[in-house]
Coordinates of C-alpha atoms and ligand atoms in Angstrom, one line a residue:
X1 CA 169.9 103.8 67.0
X2 CA 171.9 102.4 64.0
X3 CA 172.6 105.3 61.2
X4 CA 172.8 102.6 58.3
X5 CA 169.4 101.3 59.2
X6 CA 167.6 103.0 56.9
X7 CA 168.3 105.6 54.1
X8 CA 166.6 108.1 55.7
X9 CA 168.9 107.4 58.8
X10 CA 171.8 108.0 56.7
X11 CA 170.4 111.3 55.7
X12 CA 169.7 112.5 59.4
X13 CA 173.6 112.0 60.3
X14 CA 174.7 113.1 56.7
X15 CA 172.6 116.5 57.8
X16 CA 173.4 116.5 61.0
X17 CA 177.6 117.2 60.9
X18 CA 180.1 118.6 58.5
X19 CA 181.8 115.4 59.2
X20 CA 178.7 113.2 58.8
X21 CA 179.9 111.6 55.8
X22 CA 183.5 110.4 57.1
X23 CA 181.4 109.0 60.4
X24 CA 178.7 107.4 58.7
X25 CA 181.5 106.1 56.2
X26 CA 183.8 104.2 58.9
X27 CA 180.7 103.3 60.9
X28 CA 179.8 101.3 58.1
X29 CA 183.3 99.9 57.2
X30 CA 183.6 98.7 60.9
X31 CA 180.3 97.1 60.8
X32 CA 181.4 95.2 57.4
X33 CA 184.7 94.0 59.4
X34 CA 182.9 92.9 62.3
X35 CA 180.6 90.5 59.9
X36 CA 184.0 89.1 58.9
X37 CA 185.4 88.2 62.1
X38 CA 184.6 85.9 65.0
X39 CA 184.3 82.0 65.2
X40 CA 180.9 81.8 62.9
X41 CA 181.7 84.8 60.9
X42 CA 178.6 85.9 58.6
X43 CA 181.2 86.6 55.8
X44 CA 178.8 89.0 54.3
X45 CA 181.7 90.9 52.0
X46 CA 184.0 89.4 49.3
X47 CA 186.2 92.8 49.4
X48 CA 185.6 96.2 51.2
X49 CA 187.1 99.4 50.9
X50 CA 190.1 99.3 52.7
X51 CA 189.9 103.0 54.3
X52 CA 186.7 105.1 54.6
X53 CA 187.1 108.4 52.6
X54 CA 188.0 111.6 54.7
X55 CA 186.0 114.5 54.0
X56 CA 187.1 118.0 53.2
X57 CA 186.1 120.3 50.2
X58 CA 187.0 117.8 47.9
X59 CA 186.0 113.6 48.9
X60 CA 189.5 112.0 48.7
X61 CA 190.7 110.3 45.6
X62 CA 188.8 107.0 45.1
X63 CA 186.0 107.9 46.9
X64 CA 182.6 108.2 44.7
X65 CA 180.9 110.4 47.1
X66 CA 179.8 114.2 45.6
X67 CA 177.9 116.7 46.7
X68 CA 173.9 116.2 45.9
X69 CA 172.2 113.1 44.3
X70 CA 169.2 111.2 46.3
X71 CA 172.0 108.9 48.0
X72 CA 174.6 111.6 48.7
X73 CA 176.9 110.0 50.9
X74 CA 175.0 106.8 51.7
X75 CA 176.8 103.7 51.3
X76 CA 175.7 100.6 49.4
X77 CA 177.1 96.9 49.5
X78 CA 176.8 95.3 45.4
X79 CA 176.9 91.6 45.1
X80 CA 180.1 90.2 43.3
X81 CA 178.8 89.6 39.9
X82 CA 178.2 93.1 39.2
X83 CA 181.2 94.9 37.8
X84 CA 183.2 98.2 39.3
X85 CA 186.5 99.1 38.7
X86 CA 187.5 100.3 42.5
X87 CA 186.9 96.2 43.6
X88 CA 187.5 92.9 42.0
X89 CA 184.4 91.3 40.7
X90 CA 185.0 87.4 41.4
X91 CA 181.2 86.1 40.7
X92 CA 182.2 83.5 44.0
X93 CA 184.1 81.9 41.5
X94 CA 187.9 80.4 41.4
X95 CA 187.8 81.4 37.9
X96 CA 187.6 85.3 38.3
X97 CA 189.6 85.2 41.4
X98 CA 191.1 88.9 41.4
X99 CA 189.7 89.8 38.4
X100 CA 188.7 93.8 37.8
X101 CA 186.6 94.8 35.2
X102 CA 188.0 97.8 33.2
X103 CA 184.4 99.1 33.5
X104 CA 181.7 99.8 36.0
X105 CA 178.3 98.2 35.2
X106 CA 175.8 100.9 34.7
X107 CA 173.6 100.5 38.1
X108 CA 176.8 101.1 39.6
X109 CA 177.7 104.2 37.7
X110 CA 174.1 105.0 38.4
X111 CA 174.2 104.3 42.1
X112 CA 177.5 106.7 42.2
X113 CA 175.9 109.4 40.4
X114 CA 173.2 109.5 42.7
X115 CA 175.9 110.1 45.2
X116 CA 176.0 106.7 46.6
X117 CA 179.4 105.2 48.2
X118 CA 180.2 101.9 47.1
X119 CA 181.2 99.8 50.6
X120 CA 182.3 96.4 49.2
X121 CA 181.0 93.8 46.9
X122 CA 179.1 90.4 48.4
X123 CA 179.1 87.2 48.5
X124 CA 176.9 84.9 46.3
X125 CA 177.0 81.5 45.1
X126 CA 179.1 80.8 42.1
X127 CA 177.9 83.2 39.3
X128 CA 174.6 83.3 41.2
X129 CA 174.1 79.5 40.6
X130 CA 172.4 78.8 44.1
X131 CA 169.9 79.3 46.9
X132 CA 172.0 79.6 49.8
X133 CA 175.1 81.0 49.4
X134 CA 177.1 77.7 50.4
X135 CA 178.3 77.2 46.3
X136 CA 180.5 80.6 46.8
X137 CA 184.1 79.3 45.9
X138 CA 185.1 81.7 49.6
X139 CA 183.3 80.0 52.0
X140 CA 179.4 80.3 52.9
X141 CA 177.8 83.3 54.4
X142 CA 175.9 82.5 57.3
X143 CA 172.4 84.2 58.1
X144 CA 172.2 87.1 61.0
X145 CA 169.1 85.9 62.0
X146 CA 170.5 82.2 63.2
X147 CA 174.3 81.9 62.4
X148 CA 173.7 78.0 62.0
X149 CA 171.6 78.4 58.8
X150 CA 171.7 80.0 55.2
X151 CA 171.0 83.6 54.3
X152 CA 169.6 82.1 50.6
X153 CA 171.2 82.9 47.8
X154 CA 172.1 83.6 45.6
X155 CA 172.2 87.0 46.5
X156 CA 173.2 86.2 50.1
X157 CA 176.0 88.3 51.0
X158 CA 173.8 91.4 49.9
X159 CA 171.1 90.5 52.0
X160 CA 172.9 89.7 55.2
X161 CA 175.3 93.1 54.9
X162 CA 171.3 95.0 54.5
X163 CA 169.7 92.8 57.9
X164 CA 172.6 92.7 59.7
X165 CA 173.3 96.6 59.4
X166 CA 176.0 97.5 58.0
X167 CA 175.0 99.3 54.9
X168 CA 170.8 100.3 54.2
X169 CA 171.0 98.9 50.7
X170 CA 172.7 96.9 48.4
X171 CA 172.3 95.6 45.2
X172 CA 171.6 91.9 44.3
X173 CA 170.8 89.6 41.0
X174 CA 168.2 87.5 39.9
X175 CA 168.0 84.5 37.4
X176 CA 165.3 82.9 39.5
X177 CA 164.3 84.4 42.5
X178 CA 168.1 85.6 44.2
X179 CA 166.8 89.0 45.5
X180 CA 163.5 88.2 47.0
X181 CA 164.5 84.4 48.2
X182 CA 167.5 85.9 50.6
X183 CA 165.7 89.0 51.6
X184 CA 162.8 86.7 52.8
X185 CA 165.1 84.2 54.5
X186 CA 166.9 87.5 56.2
X187 CA 163.6 89.4 57.2
X188 CA 164.3 92.5 54.8
X189 CA 162.9 93.9 51.4
X190 CA 163.8 92.2 47.9
X191 CA 162.7 94.3 44.9
X192 CA 163.0 92.4 41.1
X193 CA 162.2 94.9 38.4
X194 CA 160.4 94.3 35.4
X195 CA 162.6 92.8 32.8
X196 CA 164.2 95.9 30.9
X197 CA 163.9 98.2 33.7
X198 CA 167.4 98.0 34.8
X199 CA 170.4 97.8 32.5
X200 CA 172.1 94.6 32.4
X201 CA 175.3 96.0 31.2
X202 CA 178.3 95.1 33.4
X203 CA 176.0 92.1 34.7
X204 CA 178.0 88.9 34.3
X205 CA 176.0 86.6 32.4
X206 CA 174.3 83.6 34.1
X207 CA 171.1 83.2 31.7
X208 CA 170.6 86.3 29.8
X209 CA 167.0 86.0 29.2
X210 CA 166.5 85.8 33.0
X211 CA 168.7 87.8 34.7
X212 CA 167.9 90.6 36.5
X213 CA 169.4 93.5 38.8
X214 CA 167.6 93.8 41.8
X215 CA 167.6 95.9 45.2
X216 CA 167.9 94.8 48.8
X217 CA 166.8 97.1 51.5
X218 CA 165.3 97.5 54.8
X219 CA 162.0 98.7 53.7
X220 CA 159.7 99.2 50.6
X221 CA 160.5 102.8 50.3
X222 CA 164.5 102.6 50.3
X223 CA 164.0 100.1 47.9
X224 CA 161.8 101.8 45.3
X225 CA 164.6 104.9 45.9
X226 CA 167.6 102.9 45.2
X227 CA 165.7 101.4 42.4
X228 CA 164.7 104.8 40.9
X229 CA 168.3 105.6 41.0
X230 CA 169.5 102.7 38.7
X231 CA 166.3 102.1 36.7
X232 CA 166.1 103.8 33.2
X233 CA 167.3 103.0 29.2
X234 CA 170.9 102.0 28.4
X235 CA 171.8 101.9 25.3
X236 CA 174.4 99.4 26.1
X237 CA 171.9 96.9 27.1
X238 CA 170.1 95.4 23.7
X239 CA 166.9 94.6 25.7
X240 CA 166.6 97.7 28.3
X241 CA 163.1 99.3 27.4
X242 CA 162.8 102.9 27.3
X243 CA 160.5 103.8 30.4
X244 CA 160.9 106.4 32.9
X245 CA 162.3 104.9 35.9
X246 CA 159.5 104.3 39.0
X247 CA 159.3 107.0 41.2
X248 CA 160.2 106.6 44.9
X249 CA 157.7 109.7 45.5
X250 CA 154.7 107.7 44.2
X251 CA 155.1 105.1 46.2
X252 CA 152.6 105.4 49.3
X253 CA 151.7 102.9 51.9
X254 CA 148.2 102.8 49.6
X255 CA 144.9 102.1 50.9
X256 CA 144.5 98.6 51.1
X257 CA 140.9 99.1 50.9
X258 CA 139.1 97.7 47.8
X259 CA 142.5 96.6 46.1
X260 CA 142.0 92.9 44.8
X261 CA 144.5 90.8 45.7
X262 CA 144.9 87.2 44.1
X263 CA 146.0 84.3 46.1
X264 CA 147.6 81.3 44.1
X265 CA 146.3 78.2 45.7
X266 CA 149.3 76.5 44.0
X267 CA 151.5 77.9 46.5
X268 CA 150.0 76.8 49.2
X269 CA 150.0 72.9 48.3
X270 CA 152.1 70.2 50.7
X271 CA 155.0 71.6 50.2
X272 CA 154.6 74.9 52.0
X273 CA 155.7 74.8 55.4
X274 CA 153.3 75.0 58.7
X275 CA 155.0 77.8 60.0
X276 CA 155.0 79.8 56.9
X277 CA 151.4 79.0 56.2
X278 CA 150.1 80.4 59.4
X279 CA 152.0 83.4 58.9
X280 CA 151.1 84.0 55.4
X281 CA 147.3 83.2 56.7
X282 CA 147.4 85.9 59.5
X283 CA 148.3 88.4 57.0
X284 CA 145.8 87.7 54.9
X285 CA 143.4 88.2 57.6
X286 CA 144.9 91.8 58.3
X287 CA 144.6 92.5 54.7
X288 CA 141.3 91.4 54.5
X289 CA 140.1 93.1 57.6
X290 CA 141.3 96.4 56.4
X291 CA 139.3 96.1 53.2
X292 CA 141.4 94.2 50.6
X293 CA 139.5 91.9 48.5
X294 CA 141.2 88.3 49.0
X295 CA 140.5 86.4 45.8
X296 CA 141.4 82.7 45.3
X297 CA 143.3 82.6 41.6
X298 CA 144.9 79.6 40.0
X299 CA 148.2 79.6 38.5
X300 CA 148.2 75.8 37.4
X301 CA 151.6 76.2 35.5
X302 CA 153.6 76.9 39.4
X303 CA 154.9 73.5 39.0
X304 CA 155.8 72.9 35.9
X305 CA 157.5 77.2 36.2
X306 CA 160.3 75.2 38.4
X307 CA 161.5 72.5 36.0
X308 CA 160.9 75.5 32.9
X309 CA 163.3 77.3 34.6
X310 CA 166.1 74.3 35.6
X311 CA 166.1 73.9 31.6
X312 CA 166.4 77.2 30.4
X313 CA 168.4 78.7 33.0
X314 CA 171.1 76.0 32.7
X315 CA 170.6 76.4 29.2
X316 CA 172.0 79.9 28.4
X317 CA 174.5 79.4 31.2
X318 CA 176.2 76.8 29.1
X319 CA 176.2 79.3 26.3
X320 CA 177.2 82.0 28.8
X321 CA 179.9 80.5 30.5
X322 CA 181.8 79.1 27.5
X323 CA 183.8 82.3 27.4
X324 CA 186.0 81.1 30.0
X325 CA 188.4 79.4 28.6
X326 CA 191.8 80.1 30.4
X327 CA 192.4 82.1 27.2
X328 CA 190.0 84.7 26.6
X329 CA 188.8 84.6 29.9
X330 CA 189.1 83.5 33.3
X331 CA 192.0 82.1 35.3
X332 CA 194.5 79.9 33.2
X333 CA 195.7 76.6 34.8
X334 CA 199.7 76.5 35.2
X335 CA 202.1 74.7 33.2
X336 CA 199.4 72.8 30.6
X337 CA 201.0 71.2 27.9
X338 CA 198.5 71.1 25.4
X339 CA 195.7 73.0 24.3
X340 CA 193.0 70.8 25.4
X341 CA 194.9 70.1 28.6
X342 CA 194.8 73.9 29.1
X343 CA 191.1 73.7 28.3
X344 CA 190.0 71.0 30.1
X345 CA 192.1 72.0 33.8
X346 CA 191.3 75.8 33.1
X347 CA 187.7 74.8 33.9
X348 CA 188.1 71.9 35.5
X349 CA 190.0 73.8 38.4
X350 CA 188.3 77.2 38.0
X351 CA 184.7 75.8 38.2
X352 CA 183.1 74.4 41.2
X353 CA 180.6 71.3 41.0
X354 CA 177.4 73.2 40.9
X355 CA 178.3 75.1 37.8
X356 CA 179.7 72.0 36.5
X357 CA 176.3 70.8 36.9
X358 CA 174.7 73.3 35.0
X359 CA 176.8 73.4 32.5
X360 CA 176.8 69.6 31.6
X361 CA 172.9 69.7 32.0
X362 CA 172.6 73.0 29.8
X363 CA 175.0 71.4 27.0
X364 CA 172.5 68.2 26.9
X365 CA 169.5 69.7 26.9
X366 CA 171.0 72.4 23.7
X367 CA 172.6 69.1 22.2
X368 CA 170.9 67.8 18.7
X369 CA 169.0 64.7 19.9
X370 CA 167.9 66.8 22.9
X371 CA 166.6 69.9 21.5
X372 CA 163.4 69.6 20.5
X373 CA 162.5 67.6 23.8
X374 CA 164.0 69.6 26.3
X375 CA 164.7 73.7 25.4
X376 CA 161.9 73.7 22.6
X377 CA 159.4 72.1 25.1
X378 CA 160.9 74.4 28.5
X379 CA 160.5 77.9 25.8
X380 CA 156.6 76.7 25.3
X381 CA 156.2 76.3 29.1
X382 CA 157.6 79.4 29.9
X383 CA 155.2 80.9 27.3
X384 CA 152.1 79.2 29.2
X385 CA 153.9 80.3 32.7
X386 CA 153.9 84.1 31.8
X387 CA 149.9 83.6 29.9
X388 CA 148.7 82.4 33.4
X389 CA 150.4 85.1 35.3
X390 CA 149.1 87.9 32.6
X391 CA 145.6 86.0 32.4
X392 CA 145.3 86.2 36.4
X393 CA 146.7 89.7 36.8
X394 CA 144.2 91.2 33.9
X395 CA 141.6 90.4 36.9
X396 CA 143.2 91.3 40.3
X397 CA 145.3 94.2 41.2
X398 CA 148.5 92.0 42.5
X399 CA 149.0 88.2 43.0
X400 CA 150.4 87.7 47.1
X401 CA 152.1 84.7 48.0
X402 CA 154.4 83.3 50.1
X403 CA 158.3 84.1 48.6
X404 CA 159.7 80.6 49.8
X405 CA 158.2 77.1 50.9
X406 CA 160.3 77.5 54.2
X407 CA 162.2 79.8 56.5
X408 CA 166.1 79.4 56.3
X409 CA 167.8 75.7 56.4
X410 CA 170.2 74.9 58.2
X411 CA 173.7 75.2 56.8
X412 CA 174.5 71.9 54.4
X413 CA 171.1 70.2 54.8
X414 CA 170.3 70.4 51.5
X415 CA 174.1 70.4 49.8
X416 CA 173.8 66.4 48.8
X417 CA 170.5 66.4 46.8
X418 CA 170.9 69.3 44.5
X419 CA 167.0 69.1 43.5
X420 CA 166.5 69.8 47.0
X421 CA 167.9 73.1 46.9
X422 CA 166.2 73.9 44.0
X423 CA 162.9 73.5 45.5
X424 CA 163.4 76.7 47.3
X425 CA 163.1 78.4 44.1
X426 CA 159.8 76.8 43.8
X427 CA 157.6 80.2 44.4
X428 CA 160.0 83.1 42.9
X429 CA 161.1 81.6 39.3
X430 CA 157.8 82.7 37.5
X431 CA 158.4 86.2 37.8
X432 CA 161.2 86.0 36.1
X433 CA 160.4 83.5 33.5
X434 CA 157.5 86.1 32.7
X435 CA 159.4 89.1 33.3
X436 CA 157.3 91.1 35.6
X437 CA 158.2 93.0 38.6
X438 CA 157.8 90.7 42.5
X439 CA 158.8 92.6 45.4
X440 CA 159.3 90.4 48.6
X441 CA 158.2 92.0 52.4
X442 CA 159.0 90.4 55.8
X443 CA 155.7 89.6 57.3
X444 CA 156.8 87.9 60.5
X445 CA 158.8 84.9 61.6
X446 CA 158.7 81.1 62.9
X447 CA 160.7 81.1 65.9
X448 CA 162.8 84.0 64.9
X449 CA 163.2 83.1 61.2
X450 CA 162.2 85.5 59.1
X451 CA 159.1 84.9 56.8
X452 CA 158.6 86.7 53.5
X453 CA 155.3 87.5 51.5
X454 CA 155.5 88.0 47.8
X455 CA 153.7 90.7 45.6
X456 CA 153.8 90.2 41.6
X457 CA 152.3 92.7 39.6
X458 CA 152.3 93.6 35.9
X459 CA 155.0 94.6 33.9
X460 CA 156.1 98.0 34.3
X461 CA 153.9 98.4 37.7
X462 CA 156.9 98.9 40.1
X463 CA 154.8 102.0 41.7
X464 CA 151.8 100.6 42.5
X465 CA 153.2 97.2 43.5
X466 CA 155.8 99.0 46.0
X467 CA 153.0 100.9 47.3
X468 CA 150.9 97.6 48.2
X469 CA 154.1 96.3 49.6
X470 CA 154.4 99.3 51.8
X471 CA 150.7 99.0 52.7
X472 CA 151.7 95.2 53.5
X473 CA 154.8 96.3 55.1
X474 CA 152.9 99.3 57.7
X475 CA 149.6 97.1 58.5
X476 CA 152.1 93.6 59.5
X477 CA 154.5 96.3 61.5
X478 CA 157.7 93.9 61.6
X479 CA 160.8 94.7 61.2
X480 CA 163.1 91.8 62.1
X481 CA 166.4 93.4 62.5
X482 CA 165.2 95.5 64.8
X483 CA 162.9 93.0 66.9
X484 CA 166.8 90.4 67.0
X485 CA 168.1 94.0 68.4
X486 CA 170.5 94.3 65.6
X487 CA 169.4 98.0 65.0
Ligands
LIG1 N1 168.2 79.8 43.1 C1 168.1 79.8 41.4 C2 169.2 79.4 41.0 O1 170.2 78.2 41.5 C3 168.4 81.0 41.5 C4 169.2 81.7 41.2 C5 169.4 83.3 41.3 O2 168.3 83.9 40.7 N2 170.6 84.1 40.5 O3 169.5 79.3 39.3

């Protein structure tokens, strides 16, 4: 059995041997390196520790492992838009090639305080902009379930690393779905917490009012354990809230009998793939057979949510990315003669096409003649999306729907028309716009391609959401990585 397949498996190895930590670390490293090899590499990582630490009375220099802590000795991967002092933080962009942050993100520091060992940094769509991890300046990540297909995005490297069994858990970030969506496409669990639950300090900003740090893991319980370690107030993030972290020991595969589960009709429209629909219907059958009350609900703003997201996110991105000018931040183009050329060439050469598209779009919707018609209108819609969800969540315990309209798509198939790519976020953006927690759990597959079911609960209800998620996980009994023999 792969000792990296769960936190419990890691802990078993760690406690069974004096040199368990060194063994676990080198196993993780060997598996991570293997993902970078071969004709069609998975390419989950952008940087890795160069050596596994040796174990002694004191961990070797550079090792973050300390005795004790709920993640003591556990290798964890971190998306490469989350700052770390031990590795570069490139955001998948040429703009930040080789950049090493002078500080680590609060979430990373908390992982390390809980004893975790950061194995490496994972690939992503440039600055988190994308749904497939094909928009990385360092090449695409492939889906471990089928290497001709995308792992989803933008946290595709983190999802692939977990699904392929190199680490039991990884940090990702979600602005519109980048934790749940790749989790669904790779057949693992993706947890996006309530906005303000996990500090964004050290998460490189894409769209600040929508950005969240989230967790990818192989089980709901493991995701909840990592969330507990990284959650909590941080005075360095002005939007961080004073709430106790949700407790993983309160997550139990709760009784589903009597729970009311709202099923939004809008998530089952024409764009839903037939295979995904069939897997969802089978899951709903299982839920109602064990006594859950399946209640049809309506979220009329679903279609508008995507349009609203693709105005607000680029608007904020255009402002956040203005700092990469080759002077204060970012790579400076060599051999420039004028200031104008310095800005133009540094940004022109540093950013990829998708990032440029967002900057142009964002600048457009914020420009004086367009501001009211696009940006202000999108803010009003955002309010409506949140109101719709809160109204429904006043009537049911959780909303349950597909995470994505389709399973993993072939590499390259949605690169020609950007709006095809954007539609992969149809079902995930609402939870980001509303700031509520959401969770994707693997519920089956379509011809071997994993399918995720998504739960959404009210703000700060992660414990309840994870308990329902754990119950669904147990009910469905589906473990795609194991089903594929990844271990
Ligand atoms: N796919 C969405 C986008 O391209 C969401 C990305 C994210 O959550 N970081 O903006």
